[in-house]
mmCIF file of N, CA and C and ligand atoms in Angstrom:
data_model
loop_
_atom_site.group_PDB
_atom_site.id
_atom_site.type_symbol
_atom_site.label_atom_id
_atom_site.label_comp_id
_atom_site.label_asym_id
_atom_site.label_seq_id
_atom_site.Cartn_x
_atom_site.Cartn_y
_atom_site.Cartn_z
ATOM 1 N N MET A 715 -27.071 7.202 -20.105
ATOM 2 C CA MET A 715 -26.935 8.210 -19.051
ATOM 3 C C MET A 715 -26.150 9.421 -19.574
ATOM 4 N N THR A 716 -26.413 10.580 -19.009
ATOM 5 C CA THR A 716 -25.709 11.795 -19.417
ATOM 6 C C THR A 716 -24.481 11.992 -18.536
ATOM 7 N N ILE A 717 -23.370 12.320 -19.168
ATOM 8 C CA ILE A 717 -22.164 12.627 -18.397
ATOM 9 C C ILE A 717 -22.023 14.133 -18.312
ATOM 10 N N GLU A 718 -22.143 14.643 -17.073
ATOM 11 C CA GLU A 718 -21.956 16.078 -16.848
ATOM 12 C C GLU A 718 -20.463 16.371 -16.846
ATOM 13 N N THR A 719 -20.082 17.484 -17.470
ATOM 14 C CA THR A 719 -18.666 17.845 -17.551
ATOM 15 C C THR A 719 -18.457 19.265 -17.049
ATOM 16 N N ASP A 720 -17.395 19.437 -16.255
ATOM 17 C CA ASP A 720 -16.961 20.779 -15.868
ATOM 18 C C ASP A 720 -15.674 21.060 -16.647
ATOM 19 N N PRO A 721 -15.715 22.002 -17.572
ATOM 20 C CA PRO A 721 -14.572 22.207 -18.463
ATOM 21 C C PRO A 721 -13.275 22.556 -17.741
ATOM 22 N N GLY A 722 -13.353 23.093 -16.521
ATOM 23 C CA GLY A 722 -12.134 23.447 -15.792
ATOM 24 C C GLY A 722 -11.588 22.325 -14.915
ATOM 25 N N CYS A 723 -12.234 21.174 -14.950
ATOM 26 C CA CYS A 723 -11.915 20.105 -13.988
ATOM 27 C C CYS A 723 -10.902 19.115 -14.582
ATOM 28 N N ILE A 724 -9.829 18.895 -13.839
ATOM 29 C CA ILE A 724 -8.756 17.985 -14.289
ATOM 30 C C ILE A 724 -9.306 16.577 -14.533
ATOM 31 N N PHE A 725 -10.130 16.088 -13.628
ATOM 32 C CA PHE A 725 -10.612 14.713 -13.774
ATOM 33 C C PHE A 725 -11.621 14.584 -14.927
ATOM 34 N N CYS A 726 -12.401 15.640 -15.182
ATOM 35 C CA CYS A 726 -13.267 15.613 -16.367
ATOM 36 C C CYS A 726 -12.423 15.548 -17.637
ATOM 37 N N LYS A 727 -11.275 16.220 -17.618
ATOM 38 C CA LYS A 727 -10.381 16.173 -18.787
ATOM 39 C C LYS A 727 -9.806 14.772 -18.960
ATOM 40 N N ILE A 728 -9.540 14.091 -17.864
ATOM 41 C CA ILE A 728 -9.071 12.696 -17.955
ATOM 42 C C ILE A 728 -10.182 11.822 -18.537
ATOM 43 N N VAL A 729 -11.419 12.024 -18.063
ATOM 44 C CA VAL A 729 -12.560 11.253 -18.592
ATOM 45 C C VAL A 729 -12.688 11.478 -20.101
ATOM 46 N N ALA A 730 -12.519 12.725 -20.522
ATOM 47 C CA ALA A 730 -12.678 13.067 -21.941
ATOM 48 C C ALA A 730 -11.477 12.646 -22.784
ATOM 49 N N GLY A 731 -10.402 12.169 -22.130
ATOM 50 C CA GLY A 731 -9.196 11.789 -22.870
ATOM 51 C C GLY A 731 -8.343 12.983 -23.260
ATOM 52 N N GLU A 732 -8.659 14.155 -22.698
ATOM 53 C CA GLU A 732 -7.882 15.363 -23.015
ATOM 54 C C GLU A 732 -6.597 15.426 -22.209
ATOM 55 N N LEU A 733 -6.554 14.712 -21.087
ATOM 56 C CA LEU A 733 -5.332 14.557 -20.299
ATOM 57 C C LEU A 733 -5.045 13.067 -20.219
ATOM 58 N N PRO A 734 -3.770 12.686 -20.322
ATOM 59 C CA PRO A 734 -3.459 11.254 -20.275
ATOM 60 C C PRO A 734 -3.586 10.701 -18.856
ATOM 61 N N SER A 735 -3.882 9.423 -18.770
ATOM 62 C CA SER A 735 -3.861 8.747 -17.467
ATOM 63 C C SER A 735 -3.592 7.273 -17.722
ATOM 64 N N GLU A 736 -3.084 6.609 -16.715
ATOM 65 C CA GLU A 736 -2.877 5.166 -16.805
ATOM 66 C C GLU A 736 -4.124 4.496 -16.249
ATOM 67 N N GLN A 737 -4.939 4.018 -17.156
ATOM 68 C CA GLN A 737 -6.266 3.529 -16.783
ATOM 69 C C GLN A 737 -6.194 2.176 -16.078
ATOM 70 N N LEU A 738 -7.029 2.030 -15.059
ATOM 71 C CA LEU A 738 -7.099 0.774 -14.297
ATOM 72 C C LEU A 738 -8.425 0.060 -14.508
ATOM 73 N N TYR A 739 -9.491 0.851 -14.735
ATOM 74 C CA TYR A 739 -10.837 0.263 -14.857
ATOM 75 C C TYR A 739 -11.742 1.286 -15.543
ATOM 76 N N GLU A 740 -12.690 0.768 -16.328
ATOM 77 C CA GLU A 740 -13.683 1.660 -16.935
ATOM 78 C C GLU A 740 -14.990 0.920 -17.145
ATOM 79 N N ASP A 741 -16.101 1.576 -16.848
ATOM 80 C CA ASP A 741 -17.406 1.120 -17.314
ATOM 81 C C ASP A 741 -18.200 2.358 -17.726
ATOM 82 N N ASP A 742 -19.503 2.216 -17.908
ATOM 83 C CA ASP A 742 -20.297 3.348 -18.411
ATOM 84 C C ASP A 742 -20.243 4.567 -17.496
ATOM 85 N N GLU A 743 -20.135 4.312 -16.193
ATOM 86 C CA GLU A 743 -20.286 5.398 -15.221
ATOM 87 C C GLU A 743 -19.038 5.700 -14.409
ATOM 88 N N ILE A 744 -18.096 4.765 -14.406
ATOM 89 C CA ILE A 744 -16.951 4.856 -13.491
ATOM 90 C C ILE A 744 -15.651 4.695 -14.261
ATOM 91 N N LEU A 745 -14.639 5.474 -13.835
ATOM 92 C CA LEU A 745 -13.285 5.337 -14.380
ATOM 93 C C LEU A 745 -12.320 5.236 -13.197
ATOM 94 N N ALA A 746 -11.316 4.401 -13.337
ATOM 95 C CA ALA A 746 -10.246 4.346 -12.333
ATOM 96 C C ALA A 746 -8.914 4.436 -13.063
ATOM 97 N N PHE A 747 -7.983 5.168 -12.451
ATOM 98 C CA PHE A 747 -6.669 5.373 -13.072
ATOM 99 C C PHE A 747 -5.642 5.531 -11.970
ATOM 100 N N LYS A 748 -4.355 5.429 -12.356
ATOM 101 C CA LYS A 748 -3.284 5.569 -11.374
ATOM 102 C C LYS A 748 -3.138 7.019 -10.956
ATOM 103 N N ASP A 749 -2.960 7.233 -9.669
ATOM 104 C CA ASP A 749 -2.719 8.582 -9.173
ATOM 105 C C ASP A 749 -1.388 9.098 -9.732
ATOM 106 N N GLY A 750 -1.372 10.370 -10.120
ATOM 107 C CA GLY A 750 -0.182 10.971 -10.710
ATOM 108 C C GLY A 750 0.955 11.174 -9.717
ATOM 109 N N SER A 751 0.644 11.265 -8.439
ATOM 110 C CA SER A 751 1.669 11.397 -7.382
ATOM 111 C C SER A 751 1.412 10.320 -6.339
ATOM 112 N N PRO A 752 1.761 9.077 -6.665
ATOM 113 C CA PRO A 752 1.355 7.961 -5.797
ATOM 114 C C PRO A 752 1.919 8.064 -4.384
ATOM 115 N N GLN A 753 1.062 7.793 -3.421
ATOM 116 C CA GLN A 753 1.451 7.832 -2.005
ATOM 117 C C GLN A 753 1.734 6.435 -1.462
ATOM 118 N N ALA A 754 1.657 5.435 -2.314
ATOM 119 C CA ALA A 754 1.917 4.047 -1.932
ATOM 120 C C ALA A 754 2.281 3.312 -3.218
ATOM 121 N N PRO A 755 2.870 2.106 -3.108
ATOM 122 C CA PRO A 755 3.242 1.375 -4.336
ATOM 123 C C PRO A 755 2.066 1.191 -5.294
ATOM 124 N N PHE A 756 0.866 0.996 -4.737
ATOM 125 C CA PHE A 756 -0.336 1.014 -5.574
ATOM 126 C C PHE A 756 -1.205 2.167 -5.094
ATOM 127 N N HIS A 757 -1.511 3.090 -5.999
ATOM 128 C CA HIS A 757 -2.383 4.217 -5.632
ATOM 129 C C HIS A 757 -3.299 4.502 -6.824
ATOM 130 N N GLY A 758 -4.518 4.027 -6.707
ATOM 131 C CA GLY A 758 -5.513 4.259 -7.734
ATOM 132 C C GLY A 758 -6.507 5.325 -7.303
ATOM 133 N N VAL A 759 -7.157 5.923 -8.293
ATOM 134 C CA VAL A 759 -8.203 6.924 -8.058
ATOM 135 C C VAL A 759 -9.442 6.444 -8.803
ATOM 136 N N ILE A 760 -10.548 6.355 -8.100
ATOM 137 C CA ILE A 760 -11.808 5.867 -8.678
ATOM 138 C C ILE A 760 -12.781 7.038 -8.719
ATOM 139 N N ILE A 761 -13.307 7.343 -9.906
ATOM 140 C CA ILE A 761 -14.171 8.524 -10.050
ATOM 141 C C ILE A 761 -15.438 8.176 -10.835
ATOM 142 N N PRO A 762 -16.517 8.953 -10.601
ATOM 143 C CA PRO A 762 -17.644 8.868 -11.527
ATOM 144 C C PRO A 762 -17.254 9.609 -12.803
ATOM 145 N N LYS A 763 -17.708 9.138 -13.956
ATOM 146 C CA LYS A 763 -17.396 9.863 -15.192
ATOM 147 C C LYS A 763 -18.082 11.230 -15.207
ATOM 148 N N SER A 764 -19.240 11.302 -14.573
ATOM 149 C CA SER A 764 -19.974 12.551 -14.508
ATOM 150 C C SER A 764 -19.374 13.444 -13.422
ATOM 151 N N HIS A 765 -19.332 14.729 -13.671
ATOM 152 C CA HIS A 765 -18.747 15.642 -12.688
ATOM 153 C C HIS A 765 -19.656 15.809 -11.482
ATOM 154 N N ILE A 766 -19.164 15.367 -10.347
ATOM 155 C CA ILE A 766 -19.816 15.581 -9.051
ATOM 156 C C ILE A 766 -18.698 16.125 -8.169
ATOM 157 N N ALA A 767 -18.891 17.293 -7.574
ATOM 158 C CA ALA A 767 -17.749 17.982 -6.942
ATOM 159 C C ALA A 767 -17.237 17.263 -5.699
ATOM 160 N N THR A 768 -18.131 16.909 -4.803
ATOM 161 C CA THR A 768 -17.689 16.326 -3.529
ATOM 162 C C THR A 768 -18.674 15.236 -3.094
ATOM 163 N N LEU A 769 -18.280 14.514 -2.055
ATOM 164 C CA LEU A 769 -19.181 13.501 -1.489
ATOM 165 C C LEU A 769 -20.504 14.134 -1.057
ATOM 166 N N ASN A 770 -20.455 15.380 -0.625
ATOM 167 C CA ASN A 770 -21.675 16.072 -0.191
ATOM 168 C C ASN A 770 -22.661 16.283 -1.337
ATOM 169 N N ASP A 771 -22.168 16.207 -2.564
ATOM 170 C CA ASP A 771 -23.023 16.453 -3.727
ATOM 171 C C ASP A 771 -23.597 15.166 -4.315
ATOM 172 N N ILE A 772 -23.274 14.018 -3.709
ATOM 173 C CA ILE A 772 -23.880 12.753 -4.151
ATOM 174 C C ILE A 772 -25.342 12.750 -3.692
ATOM 175 N N ARG A 773 -26.241 12.561 -4.645
ATOM 176 C CA ARG A 773 -27.669 12.517 -4.309
ATOM 177 C C ARG A 773 -28.037 11.131 -3.784
ATOM 178 N N ASP A 774 -29.133 11.069 -3.046
ATOM 179 C CA ASP A 774 -29.583 9.782 -2.508
ATOM 180 C C ASP A 774 -29.766 8.758 -3.629
ATOM 181 N N ASP A 775 -30.245 9.218 -4.797
ATOM 182 C CA ASP A 775 -30.480 8.250 -5.880
ATOM 183 C C ASP A 775 -29.184 7.840 -6.577
ATOM 184 N N GLN A 776 -28.052 8.365 -6.097
ATOM 185 C CA GLN A 776 -26.751 7.937 -6.628
ATOM 186 C C GLN A 776 -26.019 7.020 -5.647
ATOM 187 N N ALA A 777 -26.749 6.532 -4.647
ATOM 188 C CA ALA A 777 -26.121 5.672 -3.634
ATOM 189 C C ALA A 777 -25.549 4.408 -4.269
ATOM 190 N N GLU A 778 -26.233 3.881 -5.271
ATOM 191 C CA GLU A 778 -25.743 2.658 -5.904
ATOM 192 C C GLU A 778 -24.431 2.933 -6.652
ATOM 193 N N LEU A 779 -24.373 4.077 -7.314
ATOM 194 C CA LEU A 779 -23.134 4.467 -8.003
ATOM 195 C C LEU A 779 -21.981 4.514 -7.007
ATOM 196 N N LEU A 780 -22.193 5.179 -5.891
ATOM 197 C CA LEU A 780 -21.140 5.289 -4.886
ATOM 198 C C LEU A 780 -20.799 3.911 -4.321
ATOM 199 N N GLY A 781 -21.823 3.096 -4.128
ATOM 200 C CA GLY A 781 -21.588 1.745 -3.624
ATOM 201 C C GLY A 781 -20.698 0.952 -4.565
ATOM 202 N N ARG A 782 -20.857 1.194 -5.861
ATOM 203 C CA ARG A 782 -20.041 0.463 -6.832
ATOM 204 C C ARG A 782 -18.571 0.872 -6.784
ATOM 205 N N PHE A 783 -18.265 2.063 -6.240
ATOM 206 C CA PHE A 783 -16.856 2.439 -6.035
ATOM 207 C C PHE A 783 -16.154 1.388 -5.168
ATOM 208 N N PHE A 784 -16.867 0.931 -4.133
ATOM 209 C CA PHE A 784 -16.263 -0.050 -3.225
ATOM 210 C C PHE A 784 -16.042 -1.389 -3.927
ATOM 211 N N MET A 785 -16.963 -1.733 -4.824
ATOM 212 C CA MET A 785 -16.811 -2.981 -5.567
ATOM 213 C C MET A 785 -15.633 -2.885 -6.537
ATOM 214 N N VAL A 786 -15.456 -1.696 -7.145
ATOM 215 C CA VAL A 786 -14.307 -1.484 -8.041
ATOM 216 C C VAL A 786 -13.013 -1.566 -7.224
ATOM 217 N N ALA A 787 -13.006 -0.962 -6.032
ATOM 218 C CA ALA A 787 -11.813 -1.023 -5.168
ATOM 219 C C ALA A 787 -11.506 -2.477 -4.810
ATOM 220 N N ARG A 788 -12.520 -3.202 -4.411
ATOM 221 C CA ARG A 788 -12.345 -4.617 -4.053
ATOM 222 C C ARG A 788 -11.752 -5.397 -5.229
ATOM 223 N N ASP A 789 -12.293 -5.195 -6.416
ATOM 224 C CA ASP A 789 -11.835 -5.962 -7.579
ATOM 225 C C ASP A 789 -10.424 -5.544 -8.011
ATOM 226 N N LEU A 790 -10.120 -4.238 -7.943
ATOM 227 C CA LEU A 790 -8.760 -3.793 -8.290
ATOM 228 C C LEU A 790 -7.750 -4.352 -7.293
ATOM 229 N N ALA A 791 -8.132 -4.387 -6.009
ATOM 230 C CA ALA A 791 -7.225 -4.940 -4.987
ATOM 231 C C ALA A 791 -6.932 -6.406 -5.287
ATOM 232 N N ALA A 792 -7.947 -7.145 -5.694
ATOM 233 C CA ALA A 792 -7.741 -8.560 -6.024
ATOM 234 C C ALA A 792 -6.865 -8.688 -7.270
ATOM 235 N N GLU A 793 -7.178 -7.874 -8.269
ATOM 236 C CA GLU A 793 -6.447 -7.938 -9.543
ATOM 237 C C GLU A 793 -4.966 -7.599 -9.359
ATOM 238 N N HIS A 794 -4.680 -6.686 -8.416
ATOM 239 C CA HIS A 794 -3.302 -6.232 -8.214
ATOM 240 C C HIS A 794 -2.661 -6.881 -6.986
ATOM 241 N N ASP A 795 -3.274 -7.961 -6.515
ATOM 242 C CA ASP A 795 -2.693 -8.772 -5.432
ATOM 243 C C ASP A 795 -2.399 -7.956 -4.180
ATOM 244 N N LEU A 796 -3.345 -7.108 -3.796
ATOM 245 C CA LEU A 796 -3.179 -6.344 -2.563
ATOM 246 C C LEU A 796 -3.862 -7.124 -1.439
ATOM 247 N N PRO A 797 -3.110 -7.673 -0.510
ATOM 248 C CA PRO A 797 -3.751 -8.434 0.568
ATOM 249 C C PRO A 797 -4.552 -7.526 1.507
ATOM 250 N N GLY A 798 -4.115 -6.288 1.623
ATOM 251 C CA GLY A 798 -4.837 -5.290 2.419
ATOM 252 C C GLY A 798 -4.722 -3.961 1.712
ATOM 253 N N TYR A 799 -5.617 -3.089 2.010
ATOM 254 C CA TYR A 799 -5.617 -1.791 1.323
ATOM 255 C C TYR A 799 -6.433 -0.800 2.119
ATOM 256 N N ARG A 800 -6.351 0.460 1.701
ATOM 257 C CA ARG A 800 -7.112 1.527 2.361
ATOM 258 C C ARG A 800 -7.857 2.313 1.298
ATOM 259 N N VAL A 801 -9.114 2.642 1.559
ATOM 260 C CA VAL A 801 -9.855 3.538 0.668
ATOM 261 C C VAL A 801 -10.183 4.820 1.433
ATOM 262 N N VAL A 802 -10.082 5.936 0.716
ATOM 263 C CA VAL A 802 -10.238 7.256 1.337
ATOM 264 C C VAL A 802 -10.994 8.166 0.381
ATOM 265 N N ILE A 803 -11.956 8.922 0.915
ATOM 266 C CA ILE A 803 -12.594 9.990 0.130
ATOM 267 C C ILE A 803 -12.410 11.290 0.899
ATOM 268 N N ASN A 804 -11.454 12.103 0.466
ATOM 269 C CA ASN A 804 -11.256 13.411 1.089
ATOM 270 C C ASN A 804 -12.408 14.322 0.653
ATOM 271 N N THR A 805 -12.951 15.067 1.600
ATOM 272 C CA THR A 805 -14.120 15.895 1.281
ATOM 273 C C THR A 805 -13.932 17.329 1.753
ATOM 274 N N ASN A 806 -13.944 18.222 0.773
ATOM 275 C CA ASN A 806 -13.724 19.659 0.973
ATOM 276 C C ASN A 806 -12.293 19.911 1.464
ATOM 277 N N SER A 807 -11.879 21.162 1.422
ATOM 278 C CA SER A 807 -10.475 21.458 1.716
ATOM 279 C C SER A 807 -10.102 21.040 3.136
ATOM 280 N N GLU A 808 -11.051 21.178 4.070
ATOM 281 C CA GLU A 808 -10.771 20.773 5.454
ATOM 282 C C GLU A 808 -10.519 19.272 5.550
ATOM 283 N N GLY A 809 -11.064 18.521 4.595
ATOM 284 C CA GLY A 809 -10.867 17.075 4.552
ATOM 285 C C GLY A 809 -9.703 16.667 3.663
ATOM 286 N N GLY A 810 -8.973 17.672 3.152
ATOM 287 C CA GLY A 810 -7.802 17.375 2.338
ATOM 288 C C GLY A 810 -8.091 17.227 0.860
ATOM 289 N N GLN A 811 -9.316 17.596 0.424
ATOM 290 C CA GLN A 811 -9.652 17.472 -0.997
ATOM 291 C C GLN A 811 -9.000 18.604 -1.786
ATOM 292 N N VAL A 812 -8.324 18.230 -2.866
ATOM 293 C CA VAL A 812 -7.656 19.212 -3.732
ATOM 294 C C VAL A 812 -8.351 19.273 -5.092
ATOM 295 N N VAL A 813 -8.740 18.103 -5.604
ATOM 296 C CA VAL A 813 -9.441 18.056 -6.888
ATOM 297 C C VAL A 813 -10.936 17.903 -6.586
ATOM 298 N N PHE A 814 -11.717 18.903 -7.036
ATOM 299 C CA PHE A 814 -13.141 18.921 -6.693
ATOM 300 C C PHE A 814 -13.985 18.202 -7.748
ATOM 301 N N HIS A 815 -13.657 16.932 -7.893
ATOM 302 C CA HIS A 815 -14.454 15.947 -8.656
ATOM 303 C C HIS A 815 -14.343 14.712 -7.770
ATOM 304 N N VAL A 816 -15.450 14.316 -7.185
ATOM 305 C CA VAL A 816 -15.403 13.310 -6.106
ATOM 306 C C VAL A 816 -14.621 12.072 -6.543
ATOM 307 N N HIS A 817 -13.785 11.569 -5.642
ATOM 308 C CA HIS A 817 -12.951 10.413 -5.974
ATOM 309 C C HIS A 817 -12.620 9.612 -4.734
ATOM 310 N N MET A 818 -12.431 8.331 -4.963
ATOM 311 C CA MET A 818 -11.996 7.428 -3.898
ATOM 312 C C MET A 818 -10.551 7.037 -4.180
ATOM 313 N N HIS A 819 -9.682 7.253 -3.210
ATOM 314 C CA HIS A 819 -8.306 6.763 -3.299
ATOM 315 C C HIS A 819 -8.282 5.295 -2.892
ATOM 316 N N LEU A 820 -7.508 4.507 -3.613
ATOM 317 C CA LEU A 820 -7.259 3.110 -3.241
ATOM 318 C C LEU A 820 -5.750 2.958 -3.085
ATOM 319 N N LEU A 821 -5.336 2.711 -1.852
ATOM 320 C CA LEU A 821 -3.910 2.667 -1.524
ATOM 321 C C LEU A 821 -3.532 1.290 -1.023
ATOM 322 N N GLY A 822 -2.395 0.788 -1.493
ATOM 323 C CA GLY A 822 -1.932 -0.510 -1.018
ATOM 324 C C GLY A 822 -0.538 -0.791 -1.512
ATOM 325 N N GLY A 823 -0.103 -2.015 -1.269
ATOM 326 C CA GLY A 823 1.227 -2.431 -1.709
ATOM 327 C C GLY A 823 2.294 -2.258 -0.653
ATOM 328 N N ARG A 824 1.917 -1.731 0.479
ATOM 329 C CA ARG A 824 2.805 -1.689 1.653
ATOM 330 C C ARG A 824 1.904 -1.629 2.883
ATOM 331 N N GLN A 825 2.540 -1.831 4.043
ATOM 332 C CA GLN A 825 1.777 -1.739 5.282
ATOM 333 C C GLN A 825 1.256 -0.314 5.460
ATOM 334 N N MET A 826 -0.041 -0.146 5.593
ATOM 335 C CA MET A 826 -0.597 1.166 5.882
ATOM 336 C C MET A 826 -0.218 1.549 7.312
ATOM 337 N N GLN A 827 0.099 2.833 7.494
ATOM 338 C CA GLN A 827 0.605 3.268 8.791
ATOM 339 C C GLN A 827 -0.087 4.522 9.261
ATOM 340 N N GLY A 828 0.122 4.838 10.514
ATOM 341 C CA GLY A 828 -0.315 6.104 11.061
ATOM 342 C C GLY A 828 -1.787 6.120 11.427
ATOM 343 N N THR A 829 -2.179 7.209 12.007
ATOM 344 C CA THR A 829 -3.576 7.377 12.358
ATOM 345 C C THR A 829 -4.261 8.078 11.197
ATOM 346 N N LEU A 830 -5.509 7.848 11.022
ATOM 347 C CA LEU A 830 -6.248 8.530 9.966
ATOM 348 C C LEU A 830 -6.407 9.986 10.378
ATOM 349 N N GLY A 831 -5.960 10.863 9.530
ATOM 350 C CA GLY A 831 -6.109 12.287 9.811
ATOM 351 C C GLY A 831 -5.016 12.829 10.720
HETATM 352 P P1 LIG B 2302 -7.408 14.817 -3.233
HETATM 353 O O1 LIG B 2302 -6.365 15.487 -2.392
HETATM 354 O O2 LIG B 2302 -8.292 15.819 -3.943
HETATM 355 O O3 LIG B 2302 -8.181 13.796 -2.453
HETATM 356 O O4 LIG B 2302 -6.628 13.968 -4.291
HETATM 357 C C1 LIG B 2302 -6.399 14.390 -5.603
HETATM 358 C C2 LIG B 2302 -5.441 13.402 -6.185
HETATM 359 O O5 LIG B 2302 -5.402 13.582 -7.578
HETATM 360 C C3 LIG B 2302 -4.009 13.545 -5.678
HETATM 361 O O6 LIG B 2302 -3.592 12.330 -5.059
HETATM 362 C C4 LIG B 2302 -3.202 13.875 -6.926
HETATM 363 O O7 LIG B 2302 -1.943 13.245 -6.944
HETATM 364 C C5 LIG B 2302 -4.096 13.356 -8.028
HETATM 365 N N1 LIG B 2302 -3.975 14.076 -9.273
HETATM 366 C C6 LIG B 2302 -4.046 15.422 -9.439
HETATM 367 N N2 LIG B 2302 -3.915 15.753 -10.743
HETATM 368 C C7 LIG B 2302 -3.754 14.582 -11.412
HETATM 369 C C8 LIG B 2302 -3.561 14.267 -12.788
HETATM 370 O O8 LIG B 2302 -3.540 15.141 -13.670
HETATM 371 N N3 LIG B 2302 -3.427 12.950 -13.116
HETATM 372 C C9 LIG B 2302 -3.477 11.967 -12.163
HETATM 373 N N4 LIG B 2302 -3.328 10.690 -12.587
HETATM 374 N N5 LIG B 2302 -3.664 12.232 -10.860
HETATM 375 C C10 LIG B 2302 -3.785 13.516 -10.486
HETATM 376 ZN ZN1 LIG B 2303 -14.949 16.867 -13.046
#
């Protein structure tokens, strides 16, 4: 498969190894690493290696790729002994997205609180 890269994108630089990250999971298409500003005792970020800006840019034929994000979250939660966890995909600035390379947050290690949004 071809990995699309956006040279200005922080997460593409992490994929390329140009920026350091604490890696949690890797396969041909997906990378997971620790969030640099963790919002919970466990805060992972799951991304496609290929640059896709937002959830809106996921094509129908990439549904399986996106589906595998949930499987990676499930397996990381088990590996890190998270009895419960939250997954979040912020989309566009109105949705709280800051890094425009689609990613799933995996948060756990404490009781999740508050209302979503
Ligand atoms: P967003 O708000 O776009 O959903 O989340 C972006 C996330 O990326 C934030 O939680 C932020 O802490 C994380 N982040 C931004 N830059 C870096 C970085 O260079 N390294 C790592 N590990 N995380 C980053
Ligand atoms: Zn990117």
